Structures are given as structure tokens and as C-alpha cells.
Amino acid sequence: MARMSVFRFSALALLLLSACCWADNEVGPSQEDDSAELSVSELLERANSNLIRSANDPILTEGDIAIASEDERNADPCTSKGCKWGKNSDGKVYVPYYITNHFSDREKAIITRGLESFSSFSCIRFRPSRSSDRDWLSIESQNGCYSFVGRRGGKQVVSLARRGCLYHGTVQHELLHALGFNHEQTRSDRDNHIKVLLQNVQSGMEHNFRKIATLNQGTPYDYNSVMQYHKTAFSKNNQPTMVPIPNANVSFGNAKEMSRNDKARLNTLYKCCECPHEHIIKNKYTYTHVFNIEFGANPPLCCFTVTEESFSDVLTDDQRLPDQQKLQP
């Protein structure tokens, strides 16, 4: 009887252990208890900290930017050669992607939501890859969260590790890298807005704060950008590694998703607000004019259809016409 009780206890324990492991794999280990309180940059730093890099892993700089060799630390490959994804004749930028089978259905849903979010405010359209695609993003659960900057050619890995990387904002962050964007604190005019305190930076991590000859798309420095790291990023003593100037009390590095300026510079870089159908269209009943317009308070709304009768030369935010039909940019 004692043996039977021990056997039953052992079987029960094994069953509970198996259920625990199954739940961990099914639900995904990406949801830490305090994750809702952390910014994208904090989530990325935590996910990529203390990782043991293998010989097969790419070199990482600035925490999550993949580079092919040490030589690329001193020259941004995206600004030294063309790295944008091409625009189609319909004005859309189609970026092929493939999600590997590392992920559960719930995890794939998080990734897909991040991919699809770009279509709501830009001309970027992530679409499933085809056999005929020469360049595509391979979204995989590798060693941490990382992406190369811009289109590299061929298969291009975007790593979203199941443990720590699967959040809406981190997906957007890595996709922005793949579209050609660097971190906010490395942009060319950084010193006018951020003071870097190298004395607080971990030894060997100083390169994470190098400036790049970035194309800032006419947008202001954005403390709320999803690409701006938090104030103690790469700190060796939990003291700030960056301080806003001239006002040191400005909050920064707290973004949990793309900011308005993130969206504006993406639309500017890819010329999403240049409508490919700017001409007069004649139909049976009326003439329709398609033109470009941006409403200042909103993300760029590029293309509108307006009937000739209600067309005005200048529209302000308050002059939205009742028969406007928004066309997806």
C-alpha cells in the first residue's frame, strides 16, 4: 500500500510538472509580472542582458542592432548605401516576412499585430513572403531581441525571443530597425538634447552611445520615441547614463509603442504622403480630385477623394469635407 501511495504521489507530481511546462510553452514565457510597467527600452535591455552569445549569433551594438562585422561599428551601413525597401507602383512599400514555427498561436498573434499596425498610419505593408521574393524578413526566436538596420538583401533575421521580446512595442521597435531607423539617442543632433554620462556606462559599452550621421526627416528630437532608450540604459551603477538638456527633469525613454514623431519620420522617409494617383478622375456623374493633405493633429492622412463641387484650394483641420473618402496611404 505504501509503495502504491508513493507511486501515485510520484505520478501526480510528474503530471503537475508536465502541465506546468506545457503551460509555459503554450502561454509563452514572454509575460513577466511587471512587464506592463516597463518601457520598450527597458524590456529590450532586460531581454538581452546576460545572454551568452554563440559563434553563430550576429554581433550586437546599441543593445539590439545586429551587424555583420566589427567594421560596421564605425559606419552606419544604412546611410552609406541604399537600404530602403522599394515602393510599388501603387504607392505601397511591401515588405515580405516569414514567421518561423518557433512560436505559439498566441505569440504569432502578438507579432502579427505589430506587423499590421504599420498599415494604419503609413504606406508600409508587411505581407507573407513568397518563393519569388529575393529579400525578406525571417522572424525567429533566437538569442534575444535584435534586427539589422534597413534592407540587407536575401534572408534577414529579426529575432524576437519568446522569453522577453514578445510585446507590441518591442515588435514595432525591431521592425523600425529593419525599415532603416536607428536609436534616438544616437541621432546626429543628440548633443543638443541629451548629455551622455560615460562615467556611468558599463565598461566596453561606450560604443552604444556613438552618434550617427542620421537622416532625421525634419522631425524634432523625440524623448517619447519608441527608439529612445531609458535614462539608465547600460549603466554600471544604476545612475543615469543620459540626462536631457537643458531641462534635466524632462521625462524620456518611457515609450511603450511608436510615437507621433516615429510615424511622421517613417512616412517622410518612405514618402508615404506622395499620392501615386494625383490626377483628375472622370466618372459618369462627377469629377474626383485626389490630392495630398496632412492634418496637423493626426498621423499623416495622405490621400483623399473629394468631389469637384466641394473641393477647396486650402483645407485646415476644421474644414474636413463631408464626402471625403480616405484612401489608405
CSV table of C-alpha atoms in Angstrom, one decimal:
chain,number,residue,atom,x,y,z
A,1,MET,CA,0.0,0.0,0.0
A,2,ALA,CA,2.9,2.4,0.9
A,3,ARG,CA,4.5,1.6,-2.5
A,4,MET,CA,1.2,2.3,-4.3
A,5,SER,CA,0.9,5.7,-2.4
A,6,VAL,CA,4.4,6.7,-3.4
A,7,PHE,CA,3.8,5.6,-6.9
A,8,ARG,CA,0.6,7.7,-7.0
A,9,PHE,CA,2.3,10.7,-5.5
A,10,SER,CA,5.2,10.5,-8.0
A,11,ALA,CA,2.8,10.1,-10.9
A,12,LEU,CA,0.8,13.1,-9.7
A,13,ALA,CA,4.0,15.2,-9.2
A,14,LEU,CA,5.1,14.3,-12.7
A,15,LEU,CA,1.7,15.2,-14.1
A,16,LEU,CA,1.8,18.6,-12.4
A,17,LEU,CA,5.3,19.2,-13.6
A,18,SER,CA,4.4,18.3,-17.2
A,19,ALA,CA,1.3,20.6,-17.0
A,20,CYS,CA,3.5,23.4,-15.8
A,21,CYS,CA,6.0,23.0,-18.6
A,22,TRP,CA,3.2,22.7,-21.2
A,23,ALA,CA,1.6,25.8,-19.9
A,24,ASP,CA,4.9,27.7,-20.0
A,25,ASN,CA,5.4,26.7,-23.6
A,26,GLU,CA,1.9,27.3,-24.7
A,27,VAL,CA,1.3,30.6,-23.0
A,28,GLY,CA,4.9,31.7,-23.7
A,29,PRO,CA,7.4,32.9,-21.2
A,30,SER,CA,7.3,36.5,-22.6
A,31,GLN,CA,4.9,37.9,-20.0
A,32,GLU,CA,6.8,38.8,-16.8
A,33,ASP,CA,4.7,40.1,-13.9
A,34,ASP,CA,5.9,43.7,-14.1
A,35,SER,CA,6.1,43.9,-17.9
A,36,ALA,CA,3.1,46.3,-18.1
A,37,GLU,CA,5.1,48.9,-16.1
A,38,LEU,CA,8.3,48.7,-18.3
A,39,SER,CA,9.1,50.8,-21.4
A,40,VAL,CA,10.1,49.2,-24.6
A,41,SER,CA,13.8,50.1,-24.0
A,42,GLU,CA,13.7,48.5,-20.5
A,43,LEU,CA,12.1,45.4,-21.9
A,44,LEU,CA,14.8,45.1,-24.6
A,45,GLU,CA,17.6,45.7,-22.2
A,46,ARG,CA,16.3,43.1,-19.8
A,47,ALA,CA,15.7,40.5,-22.6
A,48,ASN,CA,19.2,41.0,-23.9
A,49,SER,CA,21.1,41.1,-20.6
A,50,ASN,CA,23.4,38.3,-19.6
A,51,LEU,CA,22.9,36.4,-22.8
A,52,ILE,CA,25.7,34.0,-23.8
A,53,ARG,CA,26.5,34.8,-27.4
A,54,SER,CA,27.5,31.9,-29.7
A,55,ALA,CA,29.7,32.0,-32.7
A,56,ASN,CA,26.6,31.8,-34.9
A,57,ASP,CA,25.0,34.9,-33.4
A,58,PRO,CA,25.5,38.3,-35.1
A,59,ILE,CA,27.5,41.0,-33.3
A,60,LEU,CA,25.1,43.3,-31.4
A,61,THR,CA,25.7,47.1,-31.0
A,62,GLU,CA,23.5,49.5,-29.1
A,63,GLY,CA,21.9,46.6,-27.4
A,64,ASP,CA,19.8,45.2,-30.2
A,65,ILE,CA,21.2,46.3,-33.6
A,66,ALA,CA,22.8,43.4,-35.5
A,67,ILE,CA,25.9,44.0,-37.5
A,68,ALA,CA,27.8,41.6,-39.8
A,69,SER,CA,31.3,42.6,-38.6
A,70,GLU,CA,33.2,44.9,-36.2
A,71,ASP,CA,33.9,47.3,-39.1
A,72,GLU,CA,30.3,48.3,-39.1
A,73,ARG,CA,30.5,49.9,-35.7
A,74,ASN,CA,32.1,53.0,-37.2
A,75,ALA,CA,30.0,53.4,-40.3
A,76,ASP,CA,26.2,53.0,-40.4
A,77,PRO,CA,25.6,50.7,-43.4
A,78,CYS,CA,22.1,52.2,-43.9
A,79,THR,CA,23.4,55.7,-44.6
A,80,SER,CA,26.4,54.7,-46.6
A,81,LYS,CA,24.3,52.7,-49.1
A,82,GLY,CA,20.7,52.3,-50.1
A,83,CYS,CA,18.8,50.3,-47.5
A,84,LYS,CA,15.2,51.3,-48.0
A,85,TRP,CA,12.6,48.7,-49.1
A,86,GLY,CA,11.3,49.5,-52.6
A,87,LYS,CA,8.0,51.2,-53.3
A,88,ASN,CA,5.5,49.6,-55.6
A,89,SER,CA,3.7,51.3,-58.4
A,90,ASP,CA,0.6,51.6,-56.2
A,91,GLY,CA,2.5,53.7,-53.7
A,92,LYS,CA,2.8,51.0,-51.1
A,93,VAL,CA,6.0,49.5,-49.7
A,94,TYR,CA,5.6,45.8,-49.5
A,95,VAL,CA,8.0,44.1,-47.0
A,96,PRO,CA,7.9,40.3,-47.2
A,97,TYR,CA,8.1,38.4,-43.9
A,98,TYR,CA,8.1,34.8,-42.7
A,99,ILE,CA,7.3,33.8,-39.1
A,100,THR,CA,9.1,30.6,-38.2
A,101,ASN,CA,7.3,27.8,-36.3
A,102,HIS,CA,9.1,28.6,-33.0
A,103,PHE,CA,6.1,30.5,-31.8
A,104,SER,CA,2.7,29.5,-30.4
A,105,ASP,CA,-0.5,30.8,-31.9
A,106,ARG,CA,-0.8,33.5,-29.2
A,107,GLU,CA,2.8,34.6,-29.8
A,108,LYS,CA,2.2,34.7,-33.5
A,109,ALA,CA,-0.8,36.9,-32.9
A,110,ILE,CA,1.4,39.5,-31.0
A,111,ILE,CA,3.9,39.5,-33.9
A,112,THR,CA,1.1,39.8,-36.5
A,113,ARG,CA,-0.5,42.7,-34.6
A,114,GLY,CA,2.8,44.6,-34.6
A,115,LEU,CA,3.3,43.9,-38.3
A,116,GLU,CA,-0.2,45.0,-39.2
A,117,SER,CA,-0.1,48.2,-37.1
A,118,PHE,CA,2.1,49.9,-39.7
A,119,SER,CA,-0.7,49.8,-42.3
A,120,SER,CA,-2.9,52.1,-40.1
A,121,PHE,CA,-0.5,55.1,-40.3
A,122,SER,CA,1.9,54.5,-43.2
A,123,CYS,CA,2.3,53.1,-46.7
A,124,ILE,CA,4.3,50.1,-45.2
A,125,ARG,CA,2.6,46.8,-45.8
A,126,PHE,CA,4.2,43.7,-44.3
A,127,ARG,CA,3.0,40.7,-46.3
A,128,PRO,CA,3.8,36.9,-46.1
A,129,SER,CA,6.8,36.1,-48.2
A,130,ARG,CA,6.6,34.2,-51.5
A,131,SER,CA,9.1,31.9,-53.2
A,132,SER,CA,9.8,34.6,-55.7
A,133,ASP,CA,10.9,37.1,-53.1
A,134,ARG,CA,14.6,37.9,-53.2
A,135,ASP,CA,14.6,39.9,-49.9
A,136,TRP,CA,12.5,39.1,-46.8
A,137,LEU,CA,12.4,39.3,-43.1
A,138,SER,CA,12.7,36.0,-41.2
A,139,ILE,CA,11.1,36.5,-37.8
A,140,GLU,CA,12.6,34.0,-35.4
A,141,SER,CA,13.1,33.3,-31.7
A,142,GLN,CA,16.9,33.5,-31.5
A,143,ASN,CA,19.2,34.7,-28.8
A,144,GLY,CA,17.4,37.9,-27.6
A,145,CYS,CA,15.8,40.8,-29.4
A,146,TYR,CA,17.6,42.2,-32.4
A,147,SER,CA,17.4,43.4,-36.0
A,148,PHE,CA,19.7,44.7,-38.7
A,149,VAL,CA,19.2,48.3,-39.8
A,150,GLY,CA,17.5,48.6,-43.2
A,151,ARG,CA,17.1,46.1,-46.0
A,152,ARG,CA,20.2,44.0,-46.2
A,153,GLY,CA,19.3,41.6,-49.1
A,154,GLY,CA,18.2,38.0,-49.0
A,155,LYS,CA,17.0,36.4,-45.8
A,156,GLN,CA,17.2,38.9,-43.0
A,157,VAL,CA,16.7,37.7,-39.4
A,158,VAL,CA,14.6,39.7,-36.9
A,159,SER,CA,15.0,38.0,-33.6
A,160,LEU,CA,12.1,38.1,-31.2
A,161,ALA,CA,13.0,35.7,-28.5
A,162,ARG,CA,10.0,34.0,-26.9
A,163,ARG,CA,11.4,34.9,-23.5
A,164,GLY,CA,11.3,38.7,-23.1
A,165,CYS,CA,10.7,40.1,-26.6
A,166,LEU,CA,7.1,39.5,-27.5
A,167,TYR,CA,5.4,42.8,-26.8
A,168,HIS,CA,3.7,45.1,-29.2
A,169,GLY,CA,6.2,47.9,-28.7
A,170,THR,CA,9.3,45.7,-28.9
A,171,VAL,CA,7.9,44.2,-32.2
A,172,GLN,CA,7.5,47.8,-33.6
A,173,HIS,CA,10.9,48.8,-32.3
A,174,GLU,CA,12.7,45.9,-34.1
A,175,LEU,CA,10.7,46.4,-37.3
A,176,LEU,CA,11.7,50.1,-37.3
A,177,HIS,CA,15.3,49.0,-37.3
A,178,ALA,CA,14.6,46.7,-40.2
A,179,LEU,CA,13.0,49.6,-42.1
A,180,GLY,CA,16.1,51.7,-41.6
A,181,PHE,CA,15.9,53.5,-38.3
A,182,ASN,CA,18.5,53.8,-35.5
A,183,HIS,CA,18.1,54.7,-31.9
A,184,GLU,CA,17.0,58.2,-31.0
A,185,GLN,CA,20.0,58.8,-28.6
A,186,THR,CA,22.5,58.2,-31.5
A,187,ARG,CA,21.0,60.7,-33.9
A,188,SER,CA,23.2,63.4,-35.3
A,189,ASP,CA,21.8,66.2,-33.2
A,190,ARG,CA,21.8,64.2,-30.0
A,191,ASP,CA,24.2,66.5,-28.1
A,192,ASN,CA,21.7,69.4,-28.3
A,193,HIS,CA,19.1,67.3,-26.4
A,194,ILE,CA,20.9,64.6,-24.4
A,195,LYS,CA,24.0,64.7,-22.3
A,196,VAL,CA,25.7,61.3,-22.2
A,197,LEU,CA,27.4,60.4,-18.9
A,198,LEU,CA,30.1,58.0,-19.9
A,199,GLN,CA,31.4,57.7,-16.3
A,200,ASN,CA,28.2,55.7,-15.5
A,201,VAL,CA,28.3,53.4,-18.6
A,202,GLN,CA,29.4,49.8,-18.2
A,203,SER,CA,33.0,49.2,-19.4
A,204,GLY,CA,33.0,48.1,-23.0
A,205,MET,CA,29.5,49.5,-23.7
A,206,GLU,CA,30.6,53.1,-24.6
A,207,HIS,CA,30.0,52.4,-28.3
A,208,ASN,CA,26.3,52.1,-27.6
A,209,PHE,CA,26.2,55.9,-27.4
A,210,ARG,CA,28.1,56.8,-30.6
A,211,LYS,CA,26.5,59.4,-32.8
A,212,ILE,CA,25.4,58.5,-36.4
A,213,ALA,CA,25.0,60.8,-39.4
A,214,THR,CA,21.3,60.1,-39.3
A,215,LEU,CA,18.6,61.5,-41.6
A,216,ASN,CA,16.3,63.0,-39.1
A,217,GLN,CA,13.5,63.7,-41.7
A,218,GLY,CA,12.9,67.2,-40.4
A,219,THR,CA,11.4,65.9,-37.1
A,220,PRO,CA,12.4,67.2,-33.7
A,221,TYR,CA,14.3,65.1,-31.2
A,222,ASP,CA,11.7,62.9,-29.6
A,223,TYR,CA,12.1,62.0,-26.0
A,224,ASN,CA,9.0,59.9,-26.3
A,225,SER,CA,10.2,57.9,-29.3
A,226,VAL,CA,9.9,54.1,-29.1
A,227,MET,CA,13.6,54.2,-30.3
A,228,GLN,CA,14.8,56.3,-27.3
A,229,TYR,CA,16.5,54.3,-24.6
A,230,HIS,CA,15.7,55.0,-20.9
A,231,LYS,CA,17.9,57.1,-18.6
A,232,THR,CA,19.9,54.2,-17.0
A,233,ALA,CA,20.5,52.2,-20.2
A,234,PHE,CA,23.8,50.3,-20.0
A,235,SER,CA,24.5,51.8,-16.5
A,236,LYS,CA,27.2,50.2,-14.3
A,237,ASN,CA,25.9,51.8,-11.1
A,238,ASN,CA,22.2,52.3,-11.6
A,239,GLN,CA,23.0,56.0,-12.1
A,240,PRO,CA,21.8,57.8,-15.3
A,241,THR,CA,23.8,57.3,-18.5
A,242,MET,CA,21.8,60.1,-20.2
A,243,VAL,CA,20.4,63.3,-19.0
A,244,PRO,CA,18.0,65.6,-21.0
A,245,ILE,CA,19.3,69.1,-21.7
A,246,PRO,CA,18.7,71.9,-21.0
A,247,ASN,CA,15.9,70.6,-18.7
A,248,ALA,CA,17.2,67.6,-16.7
A,249,ASN,CA,13.7,66.9,-15.4
A,250,VAL,CA,12.2,66.1,-18.7
A,251,SER,CA,10.8,62.5,-18.8
A,252,PHE,CA,12.2,60.3,-21.5
A,253,GLY,CA,12.6,56.7,-22.6
A,254,ASN,CA,9.2,55.7,-21.4
A,255,ALA,CA,7.5,54.8,-24.7
A,256,LYS,CA,5.5,51.6,-25.0
A,257,GLU,CA,4.7,52.0,-28.7
A,258,MET,CA,5.5,54.3,-31.6
A,259,SER,CA,5.1,58.0,-31.1
A,260,ARG,CA,3.6,60.5,-33.4
A,261,ASN,CA,7.1,61.6,-34.5
A,262,ASP,CA,8.1,58.0,-35.1
A,263,LYS,CA,5.2,57.7,-37.5
A,264,ALA,CA,5.9,61.1,-39.2
A,265,ARG,CA,9.5,60.3,-39.9
A,266,LEU,CA,8.6,56.8,-41.2
A,267,ASN,CA,6.1,58.4,-43.6
A,268,THR,CA,8.7,61.0,-44.6
A,269,LEU,CA,11.5,58.5,-45.3
A,270,TYR,CA,9.3,56.3,-47.4
A,271,LYS,CA,7.4,59.3,-49.0
A,272,CYS,CA,4.1,57.8,-47.9
A,273,CYS,CA,2.3,61.1,-48.4
A,274,GLU,CA,3.2,61.3,-52.0
A,275,CYS,CA,0.0,60.0,-53.6
A,276,PRO,CA,0.6,57.9,-56.8
A,277,HIS,CA,-2.9,58.9,-58.1
A,278,GLU,CA,-2.7,62.7,-58.2
A,279,HIS,CA,-4.9,63.4,-61.2
A,280,ILE,CA,-8.4,64.2,-62.1
A,281,ILE,CA,-10.6,61.1,-62.5
A,282,LYS,CA,-13.7,61.5,-64.6
A,283,ASN,CA,-16.7,59.3,-64.0
A,284,LYS,CA,-20.3,59.3,-65.1
A,285,TYR,CA,-21.5,61.9,-62.6
A,286,THR,CA,-18.7,64.0,-61.3
A,287,TYR,CA,-15.0,64.8,-61.4
A,288,THR,CA,-13.0,63.5,-58.5
A,289,HIS,CA,-9.7,65.1,-57.5
A,290,VAL,CA,-7.2,63.0,-55.4
A,291,PHE,CA,-4.7,65.1,-53.6
A,292,ASN,CA,-2.2,65.1,-50.7
A,293,ILE,CA,-3.0,66.6,-47.3
A,294,GLU,CA,-1.8,66.3,-43.7
A,295,PHE,CA,-4.0,67.2,-40.8
A,296,GLY,CA,-1.6,68.5,-38.1
A,297,ALA,CA,-3.2,66.9,-35.1
A,298,ASN,CA,-3.3,63.4,-36.6
A,299,PRO,CA,-0.9,61.0,-38.1
A,300,PRO,CA,-0.4,61.7,-41.8
A,301,LEU,CA,-3.6,61.2,-43.8
A,302,CYS,CA,-2.2,61.3,-47.3
A,303,CYS,CA,-4.8,60.7,-49.9
A,304,PHE,CA,-8.4,61.8,-50.0
A,305,THR,CA,-11.1,61.7,-52.7
A,306,VAL,CA,-13.0,64.9,-52.9
A,307,THR,CA,-15.8,65.7,-55.4
A,308,GLU,CA,-15.4,68.8,-57.5
A,309,GLU,CA,-18.4,70.5,-56.0
A,310,SER,CA,-16.9,70.5,-52.5
A,311,PHE,CA,-13.2,71.0,-53.4
A,312,SER,CA,-11.4,73.9,-51.9
A,313,ASP,CA,-7.9,75.1,-52.5
A,314,VAL,CA,-6.8,75.2,-48.9
A,315,LEU,CA,-8.1,72.9,-46.2
A,316,THR,CA,-7.4,73.3,-42.5
A,317,ASP,CA,-8.1,70.8,-39.7
A,318,ASP,CA,-11.6,72.2,-39.3
A,319,GLN,CA,-12.5,72.1,-42.9
A,320,ARG,CA,-13.0,68.4,-43.3
A,321,LEU,CA,-15.4,67.8,-46.1
A,322,PRO,CA,-18.4,65.5,-45.5
A,323,ASP,CA,-17.9,63.5,-48.7
A,324,GLN,CA,-14.1,62.8,-48.1
A,325,GLN,CA,-13.3,59.2,-48.5
A,326,LYS,CA,-9.9,58.3,-47.0
A,327,LEU,CA,-7.8,56.1,-49.2
A,328,GLN,CA,-5.2,54.0,-47.4
A,329,PRO,CA,-1.8,55.7,-47.8
